[in-house]
Coordinates of C-alpha atoms and ligand atoms in Angstrom, one line a residue:
X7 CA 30.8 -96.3 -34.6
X8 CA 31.7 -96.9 -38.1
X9 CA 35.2 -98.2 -39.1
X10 CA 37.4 -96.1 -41.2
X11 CA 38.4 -99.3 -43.1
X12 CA 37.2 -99.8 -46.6
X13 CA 33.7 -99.8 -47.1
X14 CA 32.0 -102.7 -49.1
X15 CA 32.4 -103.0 -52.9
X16 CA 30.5 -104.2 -55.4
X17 CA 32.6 -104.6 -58.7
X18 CA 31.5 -103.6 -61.9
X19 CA 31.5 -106.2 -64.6
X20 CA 32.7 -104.1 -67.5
X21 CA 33.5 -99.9 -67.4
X22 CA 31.3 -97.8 -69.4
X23 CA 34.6 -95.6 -69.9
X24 CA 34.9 -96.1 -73.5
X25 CA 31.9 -94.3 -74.1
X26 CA 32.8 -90.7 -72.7
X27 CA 33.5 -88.2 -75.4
X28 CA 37.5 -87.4 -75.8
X29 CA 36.6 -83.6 -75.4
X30 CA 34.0 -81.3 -74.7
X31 CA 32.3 -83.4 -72.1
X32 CA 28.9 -81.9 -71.7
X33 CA 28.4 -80.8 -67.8
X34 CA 26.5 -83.5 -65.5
X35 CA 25.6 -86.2 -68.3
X36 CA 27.8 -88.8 -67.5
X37 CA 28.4 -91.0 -64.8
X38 CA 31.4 -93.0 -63.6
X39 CA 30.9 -96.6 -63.5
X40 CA 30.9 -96.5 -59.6
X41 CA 28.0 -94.8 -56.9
X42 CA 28.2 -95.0 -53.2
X43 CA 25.5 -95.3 -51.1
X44 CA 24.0 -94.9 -47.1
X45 CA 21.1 -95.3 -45.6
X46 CA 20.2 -93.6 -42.0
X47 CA 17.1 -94.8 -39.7
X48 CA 16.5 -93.0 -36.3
X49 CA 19.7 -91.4 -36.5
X50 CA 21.8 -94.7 -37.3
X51 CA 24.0 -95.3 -40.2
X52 CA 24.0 -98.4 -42.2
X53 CA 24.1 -100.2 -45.2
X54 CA 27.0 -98.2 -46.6
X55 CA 28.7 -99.8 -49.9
X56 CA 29.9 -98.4 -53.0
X57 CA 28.3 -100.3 -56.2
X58 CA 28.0 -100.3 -59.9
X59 CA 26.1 -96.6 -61.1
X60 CA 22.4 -98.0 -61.0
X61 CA 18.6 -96.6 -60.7
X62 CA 17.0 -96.6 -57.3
X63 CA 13.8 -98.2 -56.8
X64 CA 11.5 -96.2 -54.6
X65 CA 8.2 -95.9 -53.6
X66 CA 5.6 -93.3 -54.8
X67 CA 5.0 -92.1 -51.2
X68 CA 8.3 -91.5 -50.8
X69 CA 8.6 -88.3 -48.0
X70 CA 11.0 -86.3 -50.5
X71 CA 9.0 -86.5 -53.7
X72 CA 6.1 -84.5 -51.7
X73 CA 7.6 -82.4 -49.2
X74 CA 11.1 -81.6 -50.4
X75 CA 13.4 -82.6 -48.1
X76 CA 16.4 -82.9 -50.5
X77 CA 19.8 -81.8 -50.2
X78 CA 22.7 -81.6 -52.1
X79 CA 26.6 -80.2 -52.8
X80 CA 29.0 -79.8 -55.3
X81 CA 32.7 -80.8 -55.3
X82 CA 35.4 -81.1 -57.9
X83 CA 38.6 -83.4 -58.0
X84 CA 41.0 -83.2 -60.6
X85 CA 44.2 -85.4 -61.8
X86 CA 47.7 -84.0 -61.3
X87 CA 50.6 -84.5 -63.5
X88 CA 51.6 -87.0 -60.9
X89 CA 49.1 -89.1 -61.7
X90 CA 47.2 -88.7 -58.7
X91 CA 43.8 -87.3 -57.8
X92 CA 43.2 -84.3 -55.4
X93 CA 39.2 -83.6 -54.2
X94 CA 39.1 -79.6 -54.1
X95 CA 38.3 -78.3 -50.4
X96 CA 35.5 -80.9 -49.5
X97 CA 35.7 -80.2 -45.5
X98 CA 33.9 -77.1 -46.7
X99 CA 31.5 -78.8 -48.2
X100 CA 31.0 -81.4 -45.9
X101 CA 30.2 -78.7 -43.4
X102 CA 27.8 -76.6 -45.3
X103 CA 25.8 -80.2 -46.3
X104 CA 25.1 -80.3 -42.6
X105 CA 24.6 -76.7 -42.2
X106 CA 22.0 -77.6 -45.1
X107 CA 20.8 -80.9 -43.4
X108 CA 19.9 -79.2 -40.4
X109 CA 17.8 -76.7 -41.9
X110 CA 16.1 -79.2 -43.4
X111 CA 15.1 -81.5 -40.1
X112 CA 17.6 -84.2 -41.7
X113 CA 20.2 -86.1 -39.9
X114 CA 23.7 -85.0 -40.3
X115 CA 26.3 -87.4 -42.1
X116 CA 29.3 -88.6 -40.7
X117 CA 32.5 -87.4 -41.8
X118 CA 33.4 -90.7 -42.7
X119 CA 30.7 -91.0 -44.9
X120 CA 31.0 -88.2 -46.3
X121 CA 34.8 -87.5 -47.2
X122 CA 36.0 -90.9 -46.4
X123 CA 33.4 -92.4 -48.4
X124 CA 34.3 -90.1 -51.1
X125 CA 38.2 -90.6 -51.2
X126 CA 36.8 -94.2 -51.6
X127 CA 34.5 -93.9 -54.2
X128 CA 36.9 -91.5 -56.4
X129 CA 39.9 -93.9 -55.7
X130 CA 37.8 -96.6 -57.8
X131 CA 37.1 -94.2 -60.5
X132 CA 40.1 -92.9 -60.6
X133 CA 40.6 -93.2 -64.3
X134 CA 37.1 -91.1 -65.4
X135 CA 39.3 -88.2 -64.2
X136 CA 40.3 -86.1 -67.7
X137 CA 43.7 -84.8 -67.5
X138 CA 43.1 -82.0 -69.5
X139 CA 42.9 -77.9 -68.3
X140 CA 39.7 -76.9 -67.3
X141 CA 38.4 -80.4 -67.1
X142 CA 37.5 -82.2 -63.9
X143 CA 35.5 -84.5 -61.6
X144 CA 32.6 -83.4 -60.5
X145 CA 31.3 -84.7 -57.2
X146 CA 27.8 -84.5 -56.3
X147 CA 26.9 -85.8 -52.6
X148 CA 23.1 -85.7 -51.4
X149 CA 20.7 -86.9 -49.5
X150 CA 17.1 -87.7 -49.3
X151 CA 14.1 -88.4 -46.6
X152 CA 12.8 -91.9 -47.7
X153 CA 10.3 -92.5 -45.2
X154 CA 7.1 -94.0 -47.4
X155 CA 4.4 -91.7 -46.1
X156 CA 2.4 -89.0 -47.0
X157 CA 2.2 -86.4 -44.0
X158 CA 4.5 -83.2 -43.1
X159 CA 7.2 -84.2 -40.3
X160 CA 10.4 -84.8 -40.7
X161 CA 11.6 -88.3 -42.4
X162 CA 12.8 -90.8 -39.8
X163 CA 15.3 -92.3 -42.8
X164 CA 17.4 -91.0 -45.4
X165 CA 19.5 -92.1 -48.4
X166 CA 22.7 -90.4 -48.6
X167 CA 24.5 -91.1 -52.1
X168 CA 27.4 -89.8 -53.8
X169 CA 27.8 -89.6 -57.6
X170 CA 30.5 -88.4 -59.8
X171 CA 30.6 -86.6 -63.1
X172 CA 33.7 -85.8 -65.2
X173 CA 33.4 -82.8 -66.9
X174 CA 34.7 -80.2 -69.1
X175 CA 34.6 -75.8 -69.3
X176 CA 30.8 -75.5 -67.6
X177 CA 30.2 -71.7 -68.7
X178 CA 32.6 -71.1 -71.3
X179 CA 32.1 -67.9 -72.9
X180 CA 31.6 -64.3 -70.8
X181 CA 27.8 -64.4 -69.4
X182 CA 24.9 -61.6 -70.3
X183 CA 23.2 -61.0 -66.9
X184 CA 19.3 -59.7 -66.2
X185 CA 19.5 -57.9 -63.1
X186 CA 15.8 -59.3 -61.6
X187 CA 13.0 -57.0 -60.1
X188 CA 10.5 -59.1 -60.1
X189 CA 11.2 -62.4 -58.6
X190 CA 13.0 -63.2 -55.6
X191 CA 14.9 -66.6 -54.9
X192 CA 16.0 -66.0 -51.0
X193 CA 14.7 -64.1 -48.3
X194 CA 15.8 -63.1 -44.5
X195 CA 14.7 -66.1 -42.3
X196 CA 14.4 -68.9 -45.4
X197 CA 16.4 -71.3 -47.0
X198 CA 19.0 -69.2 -49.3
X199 CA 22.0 -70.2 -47.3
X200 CA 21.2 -73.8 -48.2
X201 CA 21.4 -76.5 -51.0
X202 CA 18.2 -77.4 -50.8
X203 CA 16.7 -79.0 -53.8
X204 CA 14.2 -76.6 -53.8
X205 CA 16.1 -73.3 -54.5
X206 CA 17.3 -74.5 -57.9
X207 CA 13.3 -75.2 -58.8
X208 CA 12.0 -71.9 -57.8
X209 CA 14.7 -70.4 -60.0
X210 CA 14.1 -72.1 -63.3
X211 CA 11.3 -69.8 -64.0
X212 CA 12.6 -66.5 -63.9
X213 CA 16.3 -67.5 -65.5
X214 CA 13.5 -68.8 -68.8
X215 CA 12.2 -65.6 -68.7
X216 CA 15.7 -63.9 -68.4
X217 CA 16.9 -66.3 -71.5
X218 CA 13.9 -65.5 -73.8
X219 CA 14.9 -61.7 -73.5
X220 CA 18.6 -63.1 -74.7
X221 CA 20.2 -63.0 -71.3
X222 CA 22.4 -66.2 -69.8
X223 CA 20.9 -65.9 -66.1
X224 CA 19.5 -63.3 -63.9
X225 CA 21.3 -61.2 -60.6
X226 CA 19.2 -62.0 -57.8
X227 CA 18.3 -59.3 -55.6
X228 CA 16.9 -59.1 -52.1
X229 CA 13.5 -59.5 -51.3
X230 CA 12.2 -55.9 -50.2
X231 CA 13.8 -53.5 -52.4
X232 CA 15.2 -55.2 -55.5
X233 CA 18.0 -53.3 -55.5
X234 CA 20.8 -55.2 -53.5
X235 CA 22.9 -58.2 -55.5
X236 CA 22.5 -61.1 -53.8
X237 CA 24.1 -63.8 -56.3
X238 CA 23.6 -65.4 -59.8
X239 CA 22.4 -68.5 -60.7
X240 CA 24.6 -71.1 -58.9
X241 CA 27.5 -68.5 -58.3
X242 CA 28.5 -65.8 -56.1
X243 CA 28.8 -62.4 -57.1
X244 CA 31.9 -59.8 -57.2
X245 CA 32.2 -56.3 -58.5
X246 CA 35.8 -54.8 -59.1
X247 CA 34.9 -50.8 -58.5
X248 CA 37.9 -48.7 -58.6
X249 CA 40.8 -50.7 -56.9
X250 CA 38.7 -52.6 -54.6
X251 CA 36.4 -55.7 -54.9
X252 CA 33.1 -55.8 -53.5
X253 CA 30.7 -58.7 -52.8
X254 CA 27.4 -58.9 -51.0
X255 CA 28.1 -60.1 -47.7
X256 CA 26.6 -63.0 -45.8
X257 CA 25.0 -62.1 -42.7
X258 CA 21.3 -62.3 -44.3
X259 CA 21.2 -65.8 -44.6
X260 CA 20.1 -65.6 -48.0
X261 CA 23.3 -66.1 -49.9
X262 CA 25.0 -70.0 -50.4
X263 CA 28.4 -69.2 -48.6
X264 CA 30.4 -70.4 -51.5
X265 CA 33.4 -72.2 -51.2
X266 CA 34.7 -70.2 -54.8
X267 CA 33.4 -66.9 -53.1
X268 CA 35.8 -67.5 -50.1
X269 CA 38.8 -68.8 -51.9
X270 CA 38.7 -66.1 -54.4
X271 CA 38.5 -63.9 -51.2
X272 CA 41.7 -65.4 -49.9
X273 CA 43.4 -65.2 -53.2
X274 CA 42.6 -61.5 -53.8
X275 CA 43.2 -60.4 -50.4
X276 CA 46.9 -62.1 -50.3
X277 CA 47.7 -60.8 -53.7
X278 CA 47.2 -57.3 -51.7
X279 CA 43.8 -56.2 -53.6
X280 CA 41.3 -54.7 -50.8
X281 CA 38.3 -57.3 -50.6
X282 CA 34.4 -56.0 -49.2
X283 CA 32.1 -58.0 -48.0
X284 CA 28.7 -55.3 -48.1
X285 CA 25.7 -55.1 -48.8
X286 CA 25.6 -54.0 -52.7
X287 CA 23.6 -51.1 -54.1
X288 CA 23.0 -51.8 -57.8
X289 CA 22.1 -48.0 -58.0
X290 CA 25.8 -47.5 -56.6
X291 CA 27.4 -50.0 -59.3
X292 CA 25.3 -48.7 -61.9
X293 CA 26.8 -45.2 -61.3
X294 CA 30.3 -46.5 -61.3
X295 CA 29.8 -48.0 -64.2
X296 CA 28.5 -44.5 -65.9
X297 CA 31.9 -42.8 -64.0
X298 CA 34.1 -45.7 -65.3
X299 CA 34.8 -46.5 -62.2
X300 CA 33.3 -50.1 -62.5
X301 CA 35.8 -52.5 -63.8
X302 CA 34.4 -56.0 -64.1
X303 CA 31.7 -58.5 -63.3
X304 CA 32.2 -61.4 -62.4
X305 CA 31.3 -65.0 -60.6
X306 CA 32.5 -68.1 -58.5
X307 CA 31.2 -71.2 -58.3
X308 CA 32.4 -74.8 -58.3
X309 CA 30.9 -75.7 -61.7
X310 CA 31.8 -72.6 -63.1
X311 CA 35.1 -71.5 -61.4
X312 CA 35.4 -67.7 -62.6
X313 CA 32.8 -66.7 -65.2
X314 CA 33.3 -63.3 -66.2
X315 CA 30.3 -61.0 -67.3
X316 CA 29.9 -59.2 -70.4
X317 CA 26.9 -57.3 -70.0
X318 CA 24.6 -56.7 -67.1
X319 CA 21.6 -55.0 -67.8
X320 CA 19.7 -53.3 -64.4
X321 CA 16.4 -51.5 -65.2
X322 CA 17.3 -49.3 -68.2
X323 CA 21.4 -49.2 -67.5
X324 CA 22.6 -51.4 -70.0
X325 CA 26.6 -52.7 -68.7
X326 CA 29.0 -53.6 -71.0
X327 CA 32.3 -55.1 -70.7
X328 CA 34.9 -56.5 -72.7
X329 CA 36.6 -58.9 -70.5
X330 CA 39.6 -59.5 -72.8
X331 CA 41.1 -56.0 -71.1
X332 CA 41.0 -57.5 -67.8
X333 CA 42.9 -57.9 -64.5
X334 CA 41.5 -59.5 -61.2
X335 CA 39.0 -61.8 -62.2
X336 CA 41.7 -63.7 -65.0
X337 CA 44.4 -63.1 -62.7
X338 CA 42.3 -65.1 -59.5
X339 CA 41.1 -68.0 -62.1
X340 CA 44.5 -68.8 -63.1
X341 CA 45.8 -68.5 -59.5
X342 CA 42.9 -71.0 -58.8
X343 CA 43.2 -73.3 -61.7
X344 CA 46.9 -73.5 -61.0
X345 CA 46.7 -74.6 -57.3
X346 CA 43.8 -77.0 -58.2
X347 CA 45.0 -78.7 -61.1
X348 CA 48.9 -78.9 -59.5
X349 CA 50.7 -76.6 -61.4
X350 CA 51.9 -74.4 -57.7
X351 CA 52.0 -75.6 -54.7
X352 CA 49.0 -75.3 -52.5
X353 CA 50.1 -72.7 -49.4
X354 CA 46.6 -73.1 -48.4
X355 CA 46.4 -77.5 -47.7
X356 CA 42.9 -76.6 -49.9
X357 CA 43.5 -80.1 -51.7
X358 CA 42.8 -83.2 -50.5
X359 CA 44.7 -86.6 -52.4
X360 CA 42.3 -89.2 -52.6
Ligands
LIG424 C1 26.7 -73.9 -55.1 C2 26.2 -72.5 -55.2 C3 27.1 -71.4 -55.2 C4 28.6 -71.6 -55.3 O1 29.2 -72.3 -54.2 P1 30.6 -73.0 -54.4 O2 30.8 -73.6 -53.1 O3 31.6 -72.0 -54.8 O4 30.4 -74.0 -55.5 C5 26.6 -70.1 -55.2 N1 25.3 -69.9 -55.2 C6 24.4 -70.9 -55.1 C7 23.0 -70.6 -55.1 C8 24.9 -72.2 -55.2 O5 24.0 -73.2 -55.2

């Protein structure tokens, strides 16, 4: 179908390099001089070329402006002391963009699109890539229905682009977290297990209410009760209660099954720590906390890594932490950091050299 030789390239005339900050990058406002694009039309690929970082033209009836079909992941890459670049478990993410896609009616993306098309479009950029701890590339990957009509159905074509991002420490100081009661971003049977564009809108509300009361983001909770954790923000959630770690488990469908959450997983289980996937009673971590039995807060997520919590606040249980004191959650971060950025080998092939 589609060659795995190089895909077309347009160069760029001049790199815009020289005008990224030397440190504290600001997360997702710059872009590396290159972008790659692919268009799909009844379930044919074509027009797939990577080209100078550009605006799109598009037309005002465009299908995913009104009806929201719009898809997206996040990936990192990160320069080794070897001078080469190594994208960060993107078969995961490759497969849970389709898992998104086909919630969402879209066609599915080749593989070679997708993570060849990547390795491609990294390779060019190759230089955006800071070489400092903590810093990376951020990857974002999505795709769009463009059909130009107004009228609920599915799109017959898409756009599928990848962008990238070099970034610095996304969350760097320990989060304040409003457990929330009143709002609800997932339920059983809907979208939560997706990165659909929509999620992210629905929760933009709720986390402004959650910062004007002084709190970073909120703890979602499930639908019926408000009183399960379901995840925060863009990050999946673990407790450390006793010597085991708990975090809410999938099988609702209304959790993103996070490529952090399962690596941390891994990482905690082979360091011999007991890992629980469950459904999580806030009323049961609340009481730990009051027995000291609860130990840390904390979350995964690409952008993020490990962000550690310093207070979470559930109806009138205020949680507090000092995360300086602690042992999984630093421990699994540098274990982490250490495999992605090359400083110990990777026993898990998680890396991928571009
Ligand atoms: C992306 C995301 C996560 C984290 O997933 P990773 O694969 O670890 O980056 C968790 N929750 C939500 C809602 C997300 O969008």
């Amino acid at each position: 179908m589609i060659a795995s030789s190089a895909f077309p390239v347009t160069k760029v005339e001049r790199s815009k390099k020289n005008e990224l900050p030397a440190s504290n990058i600001p997360f997702g406002k710059y872009f590396t001089d290159y972008m790659l694009e692919a268009d799909c039309e009844n379930g044919v690929w074509k027009n797939i070329e990577i080209k100078p970082y550009q605006p799109l033209v598009l037309s005002p009836s465009l299908a995913a402006i009104h009806y929201g079909q719009s898809i997206f992941e996040g990936v990192k890459a990160y320069k080794h002391s070897d001078g080469e670049a190594y994208i960060f478990r993107p078969l995961d993410n490759f497969r849970r963009f389709n898992i998104s896609a086909r919630r969402m009616q879209m066609q599915p993306v080749p593989e070679e699109i997708f993570i060849e098309g990547m390795r491609q479009l990294i390779a060019l950029d190759k230089d955006w890539i800071p070489n400092k701890p903590d810093h990376a590339l951020y990857i974002r990957p999505f795709m769009f229905a463009t059909d130009e009509m107004i009228g609920v159905k599915p799109s017959d074509t898409y756009k599928f682009m990848i962008i990238l991002s070099p970034t610095g420490p996304y969350y760097a100081e320990p989060m304040r977290i409003h457990v929330e009661e009143e709002y609800t971003r997932a339920a059983r049977g809907g979208v939560g297990f997706t990165k659909v564009a929509g999620n992210y809108a629905t929760s933009l509300l709720p986390a402004a209410a959650a910062r004007s009361k002084g709190y970073d983001q909120v703890l979602w909770t499930d639908e019926v009760e408000h009183k399960y954790a379901e995840e925060i923000g863009t990050m999946n959630v673990f407790f450390v209660i006793g010597d085991k770690v708990v975090t809410p488990d999938l099988s609702r469908g209304t959790i993103l099954a996070g490529v952090t959450r399962n690596s941390a997983i891994t990482l905690l289980r082979d360091m011999g720590v007991t890992v629980e996937e469950a459904r999580v009673n806030l009323d049961d971590v609340a009481a730990a906390y009051k027995s000291g039995q609860l130990k840390e807060v904390f979350g995964t997520g690409t952008a993020a890594t490990i962000s550690e919590i310093k207070e979470l606040q559930y109806k009138d249980t205020v949680m507090k932490f000092d995360p300086k004191t602690w042992k999984i959650a630093p421990s699994i971060k540098k274990r982490l950091d250490d495999i992605r950025e090359g400083r110990t080998p990777d026993p898990y092939g998680w890396l991928l050299k571009v």
